[in-house]
Amino acid sequence: MRDELLNESLFFGLDHARSAIAEWADDYNNFRPHSSLGYQTPAVYAGTIAATGSNAAQDESYAFPPVATNAPFGVSENAGPLIAAG
């Protein structure tokens, strides 16, 4: 958005900015195919997900790889901060 709209536009007021952003978002979500979505628009892809009951996060072809590995065995994900006894 920044490169395609915000850096390229001169807005003449808040209403003009809101209108331009809404128009850009509509185009981006409903008319532009995205390679990361199999060259579908986000709206079509979301409709496919909803219609099939699929979970996009579990679909390996569209999900980003995890940033970190799972916690080692015996380490709780809900562990609070360590407090030194003293």
PDB file of N, CA and C in Angstrom:
ATOM      1  N   MET A   1       0.826  -1.184   0.000  1.00  0.00           N
ATOM      2  CA  MET A   1       0.000   0.000   0.000  1.00  0.00           C
ATOM      3  C   MET A   1       0.874   1.252   0.000  1.00  0.00           C
ATOM      4  N   ARG A   2       1.914   1.215   0.788  1.00  0.00           N
ATOM      5  CA  ARG A   2       2.740   2.410   0.885  1.00  0.00           C
ATOM      6  C   ARG A   2       3.357   2.764  -0.469  1.00  0.00           C
ATOM      7  N   ASP A   3       3.968   1.781  -1.135  1.00  0.00           N
ATOM      8  CA  ASP A   3       4.620   2.057  -2.414  1.00  0.00           C
ATOM      9  C   ASP A   3       3.622   2.395  -3.517  1.00  0.00           C
ATOM     10  N   GLU A   4       2.477   1.741  -3.522  1.00  0.00           N
ATOM     11  CA  GLU A   4       1.529   1.906  -4.615  1.00  0.00           C
ATOM     12  C   GLU A   4       0.564   3.067  -4.438  1.00  0.00           C
ATOM     13  N   LEU A   5       0.327   3.482  -3.225  1.00  0.00           N
ATOM     14  CA  LEU A   5      -0.686   4.511  -3.000  1.00  0.00           C
ATOM     15  C   LEU A   5      -0.171   5.671  -2.157  1.00  0.00           C
ATOM     16  N   LEU A   6       0.273   5.386  -0.972  1.00  0.00           N
ATOM     17  CA  LEU A   6       0.596   6.462  -0.033  1.00  0.00           C
ATOM     18  C   LEU A   6       1.775   7.315  -0.478  1.00  0.00           C
ATOM     19  N   ASN A   7       2.815   6.682  -1.014  1.00  0.00           N
ATOM     20  CA  ASN A   7       3.976   7.452  -1.466  1.00  0.00           C
ATOM     21  C   ASN A   7       3.726   8.146  -2.800  1.00  0.00           C
ATOM     22  N   GLU A   8       2.704   7.713  -3.533  1.00  0.00           N
ATOM     23  CA  GLU A   8       2.440   8.230  -4.872  1.00  0.00           C
ATOM     24  C   GLU A   8       1.298   9.236  -4.923  1.00  0.00           C
ATOM     25  N   SER A   9       0.609   9.465  -3.817  1.00  0.00           N
ATOM     26  CA  SER A   9      -0.603  10.288  -3.837  1.00  0.00           C
ATOM     27  C   SER A   9      -0.478  11.521  -2.961  1.00  0.00           C
ATOM     28  N   LEU A  10      -1.127  12.561  -3.403  1.00  0.00           N
ATOM     29  CA  LEU A  10      -1.260  13.775  -2.611  1.00  0.00           C
ATOM     30  C   LEU A  10      -2.733  13.867  -2.217  1.00  0.00           C
ATOM     31  N   PHE A  11      -2.992  13.792  -0.937  1.00  0.00           N
ATOM     32  CA  PHE A  11      -4.370  13.805  -0.453  1.00  0.00           C
ATOM     33  C   PHE A  11      -4.758  15.234  -0.083  1.00  0.00           C
ATOM     34  N   PHE A  12      -5.985  15.591  -0.415  1.00  0.00           N
ATOM     35  CA  PHE A  12      -6.476  16.948  -0.189  1.00  0.00           C
ATOM     36  C   PHE A  12      -7.396  17.042   1.021  1.00  0.00           C
ATOM     37  N   GLY A  13      -7.380  16.039   1.842  1.00  0.00           N
ATOM     38  CA  GLY A  13      -8.188  16.036   3.044  1.00  0.00           C
ATOM     39  C   GLY A  13      -8.425  14.607   3.502  1.00  0.00           C
ATOM     40  N   LEU A  14      -8.963  14.454   4.687  1.00  0.00           N
ATOM     41  CA  LEU A  14      -9.202  13.144   5.261  1.00  0.00           C
ATOM     42  C   LEU A  14     -10.213  12.350   4.437  1.00  0.00           C
ATOM     43  N   ASP A  15     -11.265  13.000   3.972  1.00  0.00           N
ATOM     44  CA  ASP A  15     -12.261  12.293   3.157  1.00  0.00           C
ATOM     45  C   ASP A  15     -11.654  11.780   1.856  1.00  0.00           C
ATOM     46  N   HIS A  16     -10.803  12.578   1.228  1.00  0.00           N
ATOM     47  CA  HIS A  16     -10.135  12.152   0.004  1.00  0.00           C
ATOM     48  C   HIS A  16      -9.216  10.965   0.277  1.00  0.00           C
ATOM     49  N   ALA A  17      -8.478  10.998   1.370  1.00  0.00           N
ATOM     50  CA  ALA A  17      -7.589   9.899   1.734  1.00  0.00           C
ATOM     51  C   ALA A  17      -8.386   8.627   1.992  1.00  0.00           C
ATOM     52  N   ARG A  18      -9.461   8.729   2.745  1.00  0.00           N
ATOM     53  CA  ARG A  18     -10.307   7.557   3.031  1.00  0.00           C
ATOM     54  C   ARG A  18     -10.868   6.957   1.748  1.00  0.00           C
ATOM     55  N   SER A  19     -11.329   7.810   0.851  1.00  0.00           N
ATOM     56  CA  SER A  19     -11.895   7.350  -0.409  1.00  0.00           C
ATOM     57  C   SER A  19     -10.836   6.644  -1.262  1.00  0.00           C
ATOM     58  N   ALA A  20      -9.651   7.228  -1.369  1.00  0.00           N
ATOM     59  CA  ALA A  20      -8.579   6.643  -2.168  1.00  0.00           C
ATOM     60  C   ALA A  20      -8.123   5.307  -1.582  1.00  0.00           C
ATOM     61  N   ILE A  21      -8.017   5.222  -0.270  1.00  0.00           N
ATOM     62  CA  ILE A  21      -7.603   3.977   0.382  1.00  0.00           C
ATOM     63  C   ILE A  21      -8.657   2.898   0.192  1.00  0.00           C
ATOM     64  N   ALA A  22      -9.921   3.247   0.328  1.00  0.00           N
ATOM     65  CA  ALA A  22     -10.994   2.274   0.125  1.00  0.00           C
ATOM     66  C   ALA A  22     -11.004   1.757  -1.313  1.00  0.00           C
ATOM     67  N   GLU A  23     -10.788   2.643  -2.270  1.00  0.00           N
ATOM     68  CA  GLU A  23     -10.744   2.241  -3.682  1.00  0.00           C
ATOM     69  C   GLU A  23      -9.553   1.312  -3.936  1.00  0.00           C
ATOM     70  N   TRP A  24      -8.401   1.641  -3.370  1.00  0.00           N
ATOM     71  CA  TRP A  24      -7.218   0.809  -3.539  1.00  0.00           C
ATOM     72  C   TRP A  24      -7.445  -0.565  -2.907  1.00  0.00           C
ATOM     73  N   ALA A  25      -7.992  -0.615  -1.693  1.00  0.00           N
ATOM     74  CA  ALA A  25      -8.228  -1.878  -0.999  1.00  0.00           C
ATOM     75  C   ALA A  25      -9.215  -2.756  -1.766  1.00  0.00           C
ATOM     76  N   ASP A  26     -10.251  -2.148  -2.337  1.00  0.00           N
ATOM     77  CA  ASP A  26     -11.222  -2.905  -3.137  1.00  0.00           C
ATOM     78  C   ASP A  26     -10.536  -3.522  -4.351  1.00  0.00           C
ATOM     79  N   ASP A  27      -9.717  -2.750  -5.036  1.00  0.00           N
ATOM     80  CA  ASP A  27      -8.986  -3.267  -6.190  1.00  0.00           C
ATOM     81  C   ASP A  27      -8.043  -4.389  -5.772  1.00  0.00           C
ATOM     82  N   TYR A  28      -7.310  -4.184  -4.696  1.00  0.00           N
ATOM     83  CA  TYR A  28      -6.320  -5.150  -4.216  1.00  0.00           C
ATOM     84  C   TYR A  28      -6.979  -6.473  -3.826  1.00  0.00           C
ATOM     85  N   ASN A  29      -8.116  -6.409  -3.170  1.00  0.00           N
ATOM     86  CA  ASN A  29      -8.768  -7.614  -2.654  1.00  0.00           C
ATOM     87  C   ASN A  29      -9.695  -8.300  -3.643  1.00  0.00           C
ATOM     88  N   ASN A  30     -10.240  -7.561  -4.608  1.00  0.00           N
ATOM     89  CA  ASN A  30     -11.265  -8.146  -5.469  1.00  0.00           C
ATOM     90  C   ASN A  30     -10.873  -8.294  -6.936  1.00  0.00           C
ATOM     91  N   PHE A  31      -9.816  -7.628  -7.371  1.00  0.00           N
ATOM     92  CA  PHE A  31      -9.501  -7.654  -8.791  1.00  0.00           C
ATOM     93  C   PHE A  31      -8.082  -8.079  -9.137  1.00  0.00           C
ATOM     94  N   ARG A  32      -7.153  -8.038  -8.181  1.00  0.00           N
ATOM     95  CA  ARG A  32      -5.761  -8.391  -8.460  1.00  0.00           C
ATOM     96  C   ARG A  32      -5.471  -9.823  -8.034  1.00  0.00           C
ATOM     97  N   PRO A  33      -5.050 -10.672  -8.960  1.00  0.00           N
ATOM     98  CA  PRO A  33      -4.636 -12.017  -8.542  1.00  0.00           C
ATOM     99  C   PRO A  33      -3.294 -11.951  -7.819  1.00  0.00           C
ATOM    100  N   HIS A  34      -3.118 -12.796  -6.834  1.00  0.00           N
ATOM    101  CA  HIS A  34      -1.897 -12.834  -6.029  1.00  0.00           C
ATOM    102  C   HIS A  34      -1.208 -14.172  -6.244  1.00  0.00           C
ATOM    103  N   SER A  35       0.057 -14.149  -6.580  1.00  0.00           N
ATOM    104  CA  SER A  35       0.788 -15.391  -6.833  1.00  0.00           C
ATOM    105  C   SER A  35       0.814 -16.292  -5.596  1.00  0.00           C
ATOM    106  N   SER A  36       0.868 -15.703  -4.418  1.00  0.00           N
ATOM    107  CA  SER A  36       0.916 -16.501  -3.189  1.00  0.00           C
ATOM    108  C   SER A  36      -0.396 -17.210  -2.899  1.00  0.00           C
ATOM    109  N   LEU A  37      -1.465 -16.836  -3.609  1.00  0.00           N
ATOM    110  CA  LEU A  37      -2.777 -17.476  -3.435  1.00  0.00           C
ATOM    111  C   LEU A  37      -3.138 -18.301  -4.668  1.00  0.00           C
ATOM    112  N   GLY A  38      -2.145 -18.746  -5.396  1.00  0.00           N
ATOM    113  CA  GLY A  38      -2.416 -19.530  -6.592  1.00  0.00           C
ATOM    114  C   GLY A  38      -3.029 -18.693  -7.694  1.00  0.00           C
ATOM    115  N   TYR A  39      -2.652 -17.437  -7.781  1.00  0.00           N
ATOM    116  CA  TYR A  39      -3.152 -16.477  -8.778  1.00  0.00           C
ATOM    117  C   TYR A  39      -4.664 -16.286  -8.697  1.00  0.00           C
ATOM    118  N   GLN A  40      -5.163 -16.294  -7.468  1.00  0.00           N
ATOM    119  CA  GLN A  40      -6.551 -15.939  -7.198  1.00  0.00           C
ATOM    120  C   GLN A  40      -6.553 -14.599  -6.478  1.00  0.00           C
ATOM    121  N   THR A  41      -7.696 -13.930  -6.514  1.00  0.00           N
ATOM    122  CA  THR A  41      -7.815 -12.717  -5.702  1.00  0.00           C
ATOM    123  C   THR A  41      -8.056 -13.132  -4.261  1.00  0.00           C
ATOM    124  N   PRO A  42      -7.729 -12.278  -3.289  1.00  0.00           N
ATOM    125  CA  PRO A  42      -7.996 -12.628  -1.895  1.00  0.00           C
ATOM    126  C   PRO A  42      -9.480 -12.937  -1.634  1.00  0.00           C
ATOM    127  N   ALA A  43     -10.382 -12.219  -2.303  1.00  0.00           N
ATOM    128  CA  ALA A  43     -11.811 -12.454  -2.091  1.00  0.00           C
ATOM    129  C   ALA A  43     -12.219 -13.849  -2.569  1.00  0.00           C
ATOM    130  N   VAL A  44     -11.734 -14.245  -3.746  1.00  0.00           N
ATOM    131  CA  VAL A  44     -12.049 -15.577  -4.270  1.00  0.00           C
ATOM    132  C   VAL A  44     -11.426 -16.647  -3.388  1.00  0.00           C
ATOM    133  N   TYR A  45     -10.193 -16.428  -2.973  1.00  0.00           N
ATOM    134  CA  TYR A  45      -9.521 -17.399  -2.107  1.00  0.00           C
ATOM    135  C   TYR A  45     -10.264 -17.558  -0.780  1.00  0.00           C
ATOM    136  N   ALA A  46     -10.669 -16.443  -0.186  1.00  0.00           N
ATOM    137  CA  ALA A  46     -11.417 -16.508   1.077  1.00  0.00           C
ATOM    138  C   ALA A  46     -12.734 -17.244   0.888  1.00  0.00           C
ATOM    139  N   GLY A  47     -13.398 -17.011  -0.246  1.00  0.00           N
ATOM    140  CA  GLY A  47     -14.643 -17.726  -0.528  1.00  0.00           C
ATOM    141  C   GLY A  47     -14.415 -19.211  -0.667  1.00  0.00           C
ATOM    142  N   THR A  48     -13.309 -19.604  -1.289  1.00  0.00           N
ATOM    143  CA  THR A  48     -12.978 -21.015  -1.434  1.00  0.00           C
ATOM    144  C   THR A  48     -12.726 -21.649  -0.075  1.00  0.00           C
ATOM    145  N   ILE A  49     -12.009 -20.942   0.768  1.00  0.00           N
ATOM    146  CA  ILE A  49     -11.715 -21.448   2.117  1.00  0.00           C
ATOM    147  C   ILE A  49     -13.016 -21.627   2.895  1.00  0.00           C
ATOM    148  N   ALA A  50     -13.888 -20.626   2.841  1.00  0.00           N
ATOM    149  CA  ALA A  50     -15.149 -20.692   3.573  1.00  0.00           C
ATOM    150  C   ALA A  50     -16.043 -21.806   3.034  1.00  0.00           C
ATOM    151  N   ALA A  51     -16.102 -21.965   1.717  1.00  0.00           N
ATOM    152  CA  ALA A  51     -16.983 -22.958   1.107  1.00  0.00           C
ATOM    153  C   ALA A  51     -16.526 -24.381   1.385  1.00  0.00           C
ATOM    154  N   THR A  52     -15.223 -24.590   1.471  1.00  0.00           N
ATOM    155  CA  THR A  52     -14.707 -25.945   1.677  1.00  0.00           C
ATOM    156  C   THR A  52     -14.479 -26.263   3.146  1.00  0.00           C
ATOM    157  N   GLY A  53     -14.540 -25.249   3.998  1.00  0.00           N
ATOM    158  CA  GLY A  53     -14.263 -25.462   5.413  1.00  0.00           C
ATOM    159  C   GLY A  53     -12.789 -25.733   5.659  1.00  0.00           C
ATOM    160  N   SER A  54     -11.959 -25.383   4.685  1.00  0.00           N
ATOM    161  CA  SER A  54     -10.526 -25.614   4.791  1.00  0.00           C
ATOM    162  C   SER A  54      -9.896 -24.624   5.768  1.00  0.00           C
ATOM    163  N   ASN A  55      -8.768 -25.008   6.306  1.00  0.00           N
ATOM    164  CA  ASN A  55      -8.002 -24.118   7.169  1.00  0.00           C
ATOM    165  C   ASN A  55      -6.734 -23.753   6.420  1.00  0.00           C
ATOM    166  N   ALA A  56      -6.639 -22.513   5.924  1.00  0.00           N
ATOM    167  CA  ALA A  56      -5.501 -22.087   5.107  1.00  0.00           C
ATOM    168  C   ALA A  56      -4.186 -22.231   5.850  1.00  0.00           C
ATOM    169  N   ALA A  57      -4.190 -22.063   7.158  1.00  0.00           N
ATOM    170  CA  ALA A  57      -2.953 -22.161   7.932  1.00  0.00           C
ATOM    171  C   ALA A  57      -2.398 -23.580   7.906  1.00  0.00           C
ATOM    172  N   GLN A  58      -3.266 -24.580   7.669  1.00  0.00           N
ATOM    173  CA  GLN A  58      -2.807 -25.966   7.629  1.00  0.00           C
ATOM    174  C   GLN A  58      -2.480 -26.413   6.212  1.00  0.00           C
ATOM    175  N   ASP A  59      -2.808 -25.613   5.220  1.00  0.00           N
ATOM    176  CA  ASP A  59      -2.514 -25.937   3.835  1.00  0.00           C
ATOM    177  C   ASP A  59      -1.057 -25.578   3.567  1.00  0.00           C
ATOM    178  N   GLU A  60      -0.222 -26.591   3.435  1.00  0.00           N
ATOM    179  CA  GLU A  60       1.226 -26.391   3.304  1.00  0.00           C
ATOM    180  C   GLU A  60       1.597 -25.484   2.131  1.00  0.00           C
ATOM    181  N   SER A  61       0.810 -25.496   1.061  1.00  0.00           N
ATOM    182  CA  SER A  61       1.195 -24.718  -0.110  1.00  0.00           C
ATOM    183  C   SER A  61       0.995 -23.220   0.091  1.00  0.00           C
ATOM    184  N   TYR A  62       0.196 -22.813   1.072  1.00  0.00           N
ATOM    185  CA  TYR A  62      -0.066 -21.396   1.290  1.00  0.00           C
ATOM    186  C   TYR A  62       0.442 -20.889   2.638  1.00  0.00           C
ATOM    187  N   ALA A  63       0.771 -21.789   3.547  1.00  0.00           N
ATOM    188  CA  ALA A  63       1.162 -21.368   4.896  1.00  0.00           C
ATOM    189  C   ALA A  63       2.646 -20.993   4.936  1.00  0.00           C
ATOM    190  N   PHE A  64       2.973 -19.985   5.712  1.00  0.00           N
ATOM    191  CA  PHE A  64       4.361 -19.622   5.943  1.00  0.00           C
ATOM    192  C   PHE A  64       4.974 -20.638   6.890  1.00  0.00           C
ATOM    193  N   PRO A  65       6.249 -20.934   6.753  1.00  0.00           N
ATOM    194  CA  PRO A  65       6.884 -21.863   7.685  1.00  0.00           C
ATOM    195  C   PRO A  65       6.969 -21.225   9.073  1.00  0.00           C
ATOM    196  N   PRO A  66       6.991 -22.040  10.118  1.00  0.00           N
ATOM    197  CA  PRO A  66       7.086 -21.467  11.468  1.00  0.00           C
ATOM    198  C   PRO A  66       8.391 -20.710  11.649  1.00  0.00           C
ATOM    199  N   VAL A  67       8.349 -19.685  12.480  1.00  0.00           N
ATOM    200  CA  VAL A  67       9.535 -18.874  12.739  1.00  0.00           C
ATOM    201  C   VAL A  67      10.473 -19.595  13.697  1.00  0.00           C
ATOM    202  N   ALA A  68       9.912 -20.293  14.656  1.00  0.00           N
ATOM    203  CA  ALA A  68      10.720 -20.988  15.655  1.00  0.00           C
ATOM    204  C   ALA A  68      10.281 -22.449  15.737  1.00  0.00           C
ATOM    205  N   THR A  69      11.153 -23.277  16.253  1.00  0.00           N
ATOM    206  CA  THR A  69      10.810 -24.685  16.435  1.00  0.00           C
ATOM    207  C   THR A  69       9.929 -24.833  17.674  1.00  0.00           C
ATOM    208  N   ASN A  70       9.327 -26.003  17.811  1.00  0.00           N
ATOM    209  CA  ASN A  70       8.515 -26.278  18.991  1.00  0.00           C
ATOM    210  C   ASN A  70       9.395 -26.320  20.231  1.00  0.00           C
ATOM    211  N   ALA A  71       8.788 -26.097  21.388  1.00  0.00           N
ATOM    212  CA  ALA A  71       9.523 -26.146  22.651  1.00  0.00           C
ATOM    213  C   ALA A  71      10.018 -27.571  22.897  1.00  0.00           C
ATOM    214  N   PRO A  72      11.198 -27.706  23.475  1.00  0.00           N
ATOM    215  CA  PRO A  72      11.711 -29.047  23.787  1.00  0.00           C
ATOM    216  C   PRO A  72      10.779 -29.774  24.750  1.00  0.00           C
ATOM    217  N   PHE A  73      10.822 -31.102  24.722  1.00  0.00           N
ATOM    218  CA  PHE A  73       9.992 -31.913  25.612  1.00  0.00           C
ATOM    219  C   PHE A  73      10.229 -31.521  27.062  1.00  0.00           C
ATOM    220  N   GLY A  74       9.156 -31.324  27.779  1.00  0.00           N
ATOM    221  CA  GLY A  74       9.247 -30.968  29.187  1.00  0.00           C
ATOM    222  C   GLY A  74       9.214 -29.478  29.457  1.00  0.00           C
ATOM    223  N   VAL A  75       9.276 -28.657  28.423  1.00  0.00           N
ATOM    224  CA  VAL A  75       9.226 -27.209  28.584  1.00  0.00           C
ATOM    225  C   VAL A  75       7.816 -26.759  28.259  1.00  0.00           C
ATOM    226  N   SER A  76       7.192 -26.077  29.199  1.00  0.00           N
ATOM    227  CA  SER A  76       5.820 -25.622  29.014  1.00  0.00           C
ATOM    228  C   SER A  76       5.791 -24.318  28.237  1.00  0.00           C
ATOM    229  N   GLU A  77       4.832 -24.212  27.304  1.00  0.00           N
ATOM    230  CA  GLU A  77       4.673 -22.968  26.556  1.00  0.00           C
ATOM    231  C   GLU A  77       4.089 -21.856  27.425  1.00  0.00           C
ATOM    232  N   ASN A  78       3.437 -22.244  28.520  1.00  0.00           N
ATOM    233  CA  ASN A  78       2.762 -21.278  29.384  1.00  0.00           C
ATOM    234  C   ASN A  78       3.584 -20.934  30.621  1.00  0.00           C
ATOM    235  N   ALA A  79       4.844 -21.281  30.621  1.00  0.00           N
ATOM    236  CA  ALA A  79       5.677 -21.002  31.783  1.00  0.00           C
ATOM    237  C   ALA A  79       5.852 -19.492  31.946  1.00  0.00           C
ATOM    238  N   GLY A  80       5.725 -19.051  33.162  1.00  0.00           N
ATOM    239  CA  GLY A  80       5.903 -17.630  33.448  1.00  0.00           C
ATOM    240  C   GLY A  80       7.366 -17.259  33.510  1.00  0.00           C
ATOM    241  N   PRO A  81       7.655 -16.007  33.829  1.00  0.00           N
ATOM    242  CA  PRO A  81       9.065 -15.574  33.915  1.00  0.00           C
ATOM    243  C   PRO A  81       9.763 -16.234  35.087  1.00  0.00           C
ATOM    244  N   LEU A  82      11.043 -16.484  34.899  1.00  0.00           N
ATOM    245  CA  LEU A  82      11.828 -17.057  35.984  1.00  0.00           C
ATOM    246  C   LEU A  82      12.181 -15.975  36.994  1.00  0.00           C
ATOM    247  N   ILE A  83      12.044 -16.304  38.266  1.00  0.00           N
ATOM    248  CA  ILE A  83      12.361 -15.348  39.329  1.00  0.00           C
ATOM    249  C   ILE A  83      13.485 -15.957  40.162  1.00  0.00           C
ATOM    250  N   ALA A  84      14.572 -15.240  40.266  1.00  0.00           N
ATOM    251  CA  ALA A  84      15.723 -15.739  41.024  1.00  0.00           C
ATOM    252  C   ALA A  84      15.435 -15.677  42.504  1.00  0.00           C
ATOM    253  N   ALA A  85      15.750 -16.761  43.185  1.00  0.00           N
ATOM    254  CA  ALA A  85      15.581 -16.800  44.649  1.00  0.00           C
ATOM    255  C   ALA A  85      16.765 -16.071  45.267  1.00  0.00           C
ATOM    256  N   GLY A  86      16.466 -15.349  46.287  1.00  0.00           N
ATOM    257  CA  GLY A  86      17.620 -14.660  46.818  1.00  0.00           C
ATOM    258  C   GLY A  86      17.470 -14.116  48.112  1.00  0.00           C
TER     259      GLY A  86
END
